Amino acid sequence: MRFNSLLWASIASLSLWMASPVHANSQVSRLMQEGQRLVEGGNYAQALAIYQQLLQSESRNPRLHSAIGYIYAQQGQFAEAARAYQRAIELDQQNADFYYALGYSLGMMGENDGAAAAYRQAIRLNNRNAQAYEGLAVILARMGDPQGAIQAYRAALRLAPRNWSAQKGLGVLLLQQRNIPEALSSLQQAAALAPGNASIQLNLGMALLAAGDPGNGWQAIDRAANLGQRDADLLQQVAELAAAANQPERAIQAYRRLITLQPERVATYFSFGELLMQQNNPLEAAAIYRQATQINPKDPEGFYRLGKALAAQGRQQEARSAYQVALKLYREQNNPTGETKVRDAMRQRH
């Protein structure tokens, strides 16, 4: 969804208002011009101070409250933004953009019921607003109503067929519903519209795999990994997908990128080490687990896994030392299940 392009009207409409004969050449007009200039320059705190000053004399102007909501939303203060838009709506209940903005702000707060109601009212007032349909689709999908979300995405695309984010959202939902042909069609259109989007490539790859086209599927997933090499969540998905599909080299490459990107993320070391153990590579697995113990020396799981990797190499004395540390830490954490796991491993012969 494109929040800025639609809600810049909150500021732009104030320009028309301040140019009216009532306000022309007035102190209010001067302050409005200064506020708009500051918003355009990204100086939100100063612009907000000016608009709040204007509220002393213009408290019943809905566009002013909307402009304040816009500034709060730009700064990620969505609760404050929602309150400002609610005040704007109290003063002008026929403005579809205010309801759209309220829906966006409530959605960002996780208040899905309120967001859905606001988007629906925005659509009632202006059924040509593709972004309102898309916003409603996002919320309905989040609320567990995939069919309603699919209908809303289709409505958005009838109005704006080149909206790549709506094409992607529709494709992902159709993929989740196992409607592979239509999912593939939507995701291919999204990829054509936004070829540099890593998430689209990842979902396109999964759709191609589901359609029985592994060659093109893995090519798309490889493109996703290259495009999203700074996106830890996406790389985690690639690694898990490749590991589950018995594509160890791809998974290993993704895990290496993840460790470079987030070297303090211990869970990645555990997943990577487990994959290496499955690939009968306990030597490198031990090195990975040892790094995990250095990052978090209070986590017994790292020492337990290190012991397993060392024991698999026949390095029993080193393995026993690692197990003893794990046992001590589990005992300190009052974790009898962990203690039992370690003792069982210590009794095993490798």
XYZ file of C-alpha atoms in Angstrom, residues 163-282:
120
model
C -0.306 -2.462 -8.869
C 2.503 -4.942 -8.225
C 1.947 -5.147 -4.464
C -1.703 -6.127 -4.956
C -0.679 -8.691 -7.591
C 1.838 -10.111 -5.138
C -0.641 -10.179 -2.251
C -3.208 -11.952 -4.407
C -0.618 -14.436 -5.660
C 0.564 -15.288 -2.145
C -3.001 -15.894 -0.963
C -3.807 -18.054 -3.976
C -0.613 -20.028 -3.362
C -1.641 -20.590 0.254
C -5.036 -21.786 -1.014
C -3.229 -24.206 -3.370
C -4.710 -22.503 -6.428
C -1.394 -22.902 -8.210
C -2.294 -21.816 -11.796
C -3.855 -18.515 -10.710
C -1.164 -17.935 -8.086
C 1.491 -18.413 -10.744
C -0.253 -15.989 -13.089
C -0.503 -13.261 -10.422
C 3.071 -13.694 -9.235
C 4.426 -13.656 -12.790
C 2.592 -10.379 -13.398
C 3.948 -8.991 -10.126
C 7.485 -10.032 -11.105
C 7.123 -8.332 -14.487
C 5.991 -5.121 -12.774
C 8.639 -5.223 -10.007
C 11.536 -7.402 -11.220
C 13.813 -6.290 -8.390
C 11.516 -7.364 -5.568
C 13.069 -10.300 -3.693
C 9.876 -11.382 -1.925
C 8.009 -11.670 -5.227
C 10.796 -13.838 -6.644
C 10.715 -16.098 -3.584
C 6.959 -16.629 -3.809
C 7.174 -17.057 -7.578
C 9.815 -19.726 -7.027
C 7.583 -21.573 -4.568
C 4.669 -21.392 -7.017
C 6.845 -22.783 -9.809
C 7.997 -25.629 -7.555
C 4.368 -26.381 -6.693
C 3.546 -26.344 -10.419
C 6.176 -29.021 -11.068
C 8.805 -26.732 -12.603
C 11.841 -27.092 -10.295
C 14.328 -25.658 -12.789
C 12.648 -22.277 -13.076
C 11.504 -22.481 -9.473
C 15.003 -22.684 -8.032
C 16.218 -20.022 -10.456
C 13.591 -17.651 -9.037
C 14.551 -18.577 -5.466
C 18.230 -17.970 -6.276
C 17.282 -14.543 -7.662
C 15.366 -13.864 -4.447
C 18.418 -14.727 -2.333
C 20.642 -12.455 -4.428
C 18.176 -9.571 -4.418
C 17.455 -9.971 -0.708
C 20.955 -10.595 0.569
C 20.416 -7.891 3.217
C 17.015 -9.277 4.264
C 17.511 -11.716 7.150
C 13.919 -12.954 7.227
C 13.939 -13.721 3.506
C 17.283 -15.525 3.718
C 15.933 -17.576 6.621
C 12.999 -18.625 4.434
C 15.335 -19.537 1.579
C 17.558 -21.586 3.882
C 14.649 -23.479 5.437
C 13.005 -24.079 2.061
C 16.229 -25.374 0.519
C 17.011 -27.596 3.510
C 13.512 -29.111 3.453
C 13.765 -29.714 -0.312
C 17.132 -31.495 -0.013
C 19.033 -28.622 -1.614
C 21.880 -28.468 0.927
C 24.245 -26.261 -1.071
C 21.598 -23.573 -1.461
C 20.706 -23.837 2.218
C 24.353 -23.625 3.281
C 24.900 -20.539 1.131
C 21.831 -18.863 2.661
C 22.953 -19.706 6.203
C 26.426 -18.281 5.526
C 24.857 -15.040 4.302
C 22.621 -14.956 7.368
C 25.570 -15.333 9.731
C 27.421 -12.538 7.943
C 24.328 -10.344 8.109
C 23.384 -11.117 11.723
C 26.404 -12.653 13.466
C 24.709 -12.502 16.892
C 21.653 -14.567 15.879
C 22.347 -17.847 17.709
C 19.339 -19.683 16.236
C 20.940 -19.440 12.788
C 24.061 -21.235 14.025
C 21.901 -24.014 15.461
C 19.972 -24.485 12.201
C 23.154 -24.333 10.133
C 24.949 -26.785 12.399
C 22.026 -29.199 12.287
C 22.103 -29.134 8.485
C 25.852 -29.808 8.485
C 25.347 -32.761 10.828
C 22.701 -34.134 8.462
C 25.244 -33.766 5.659
C 27.736 -35.829 7.693
C 30.006 -32.840 8.229
C 30.491 -32.783 12.017
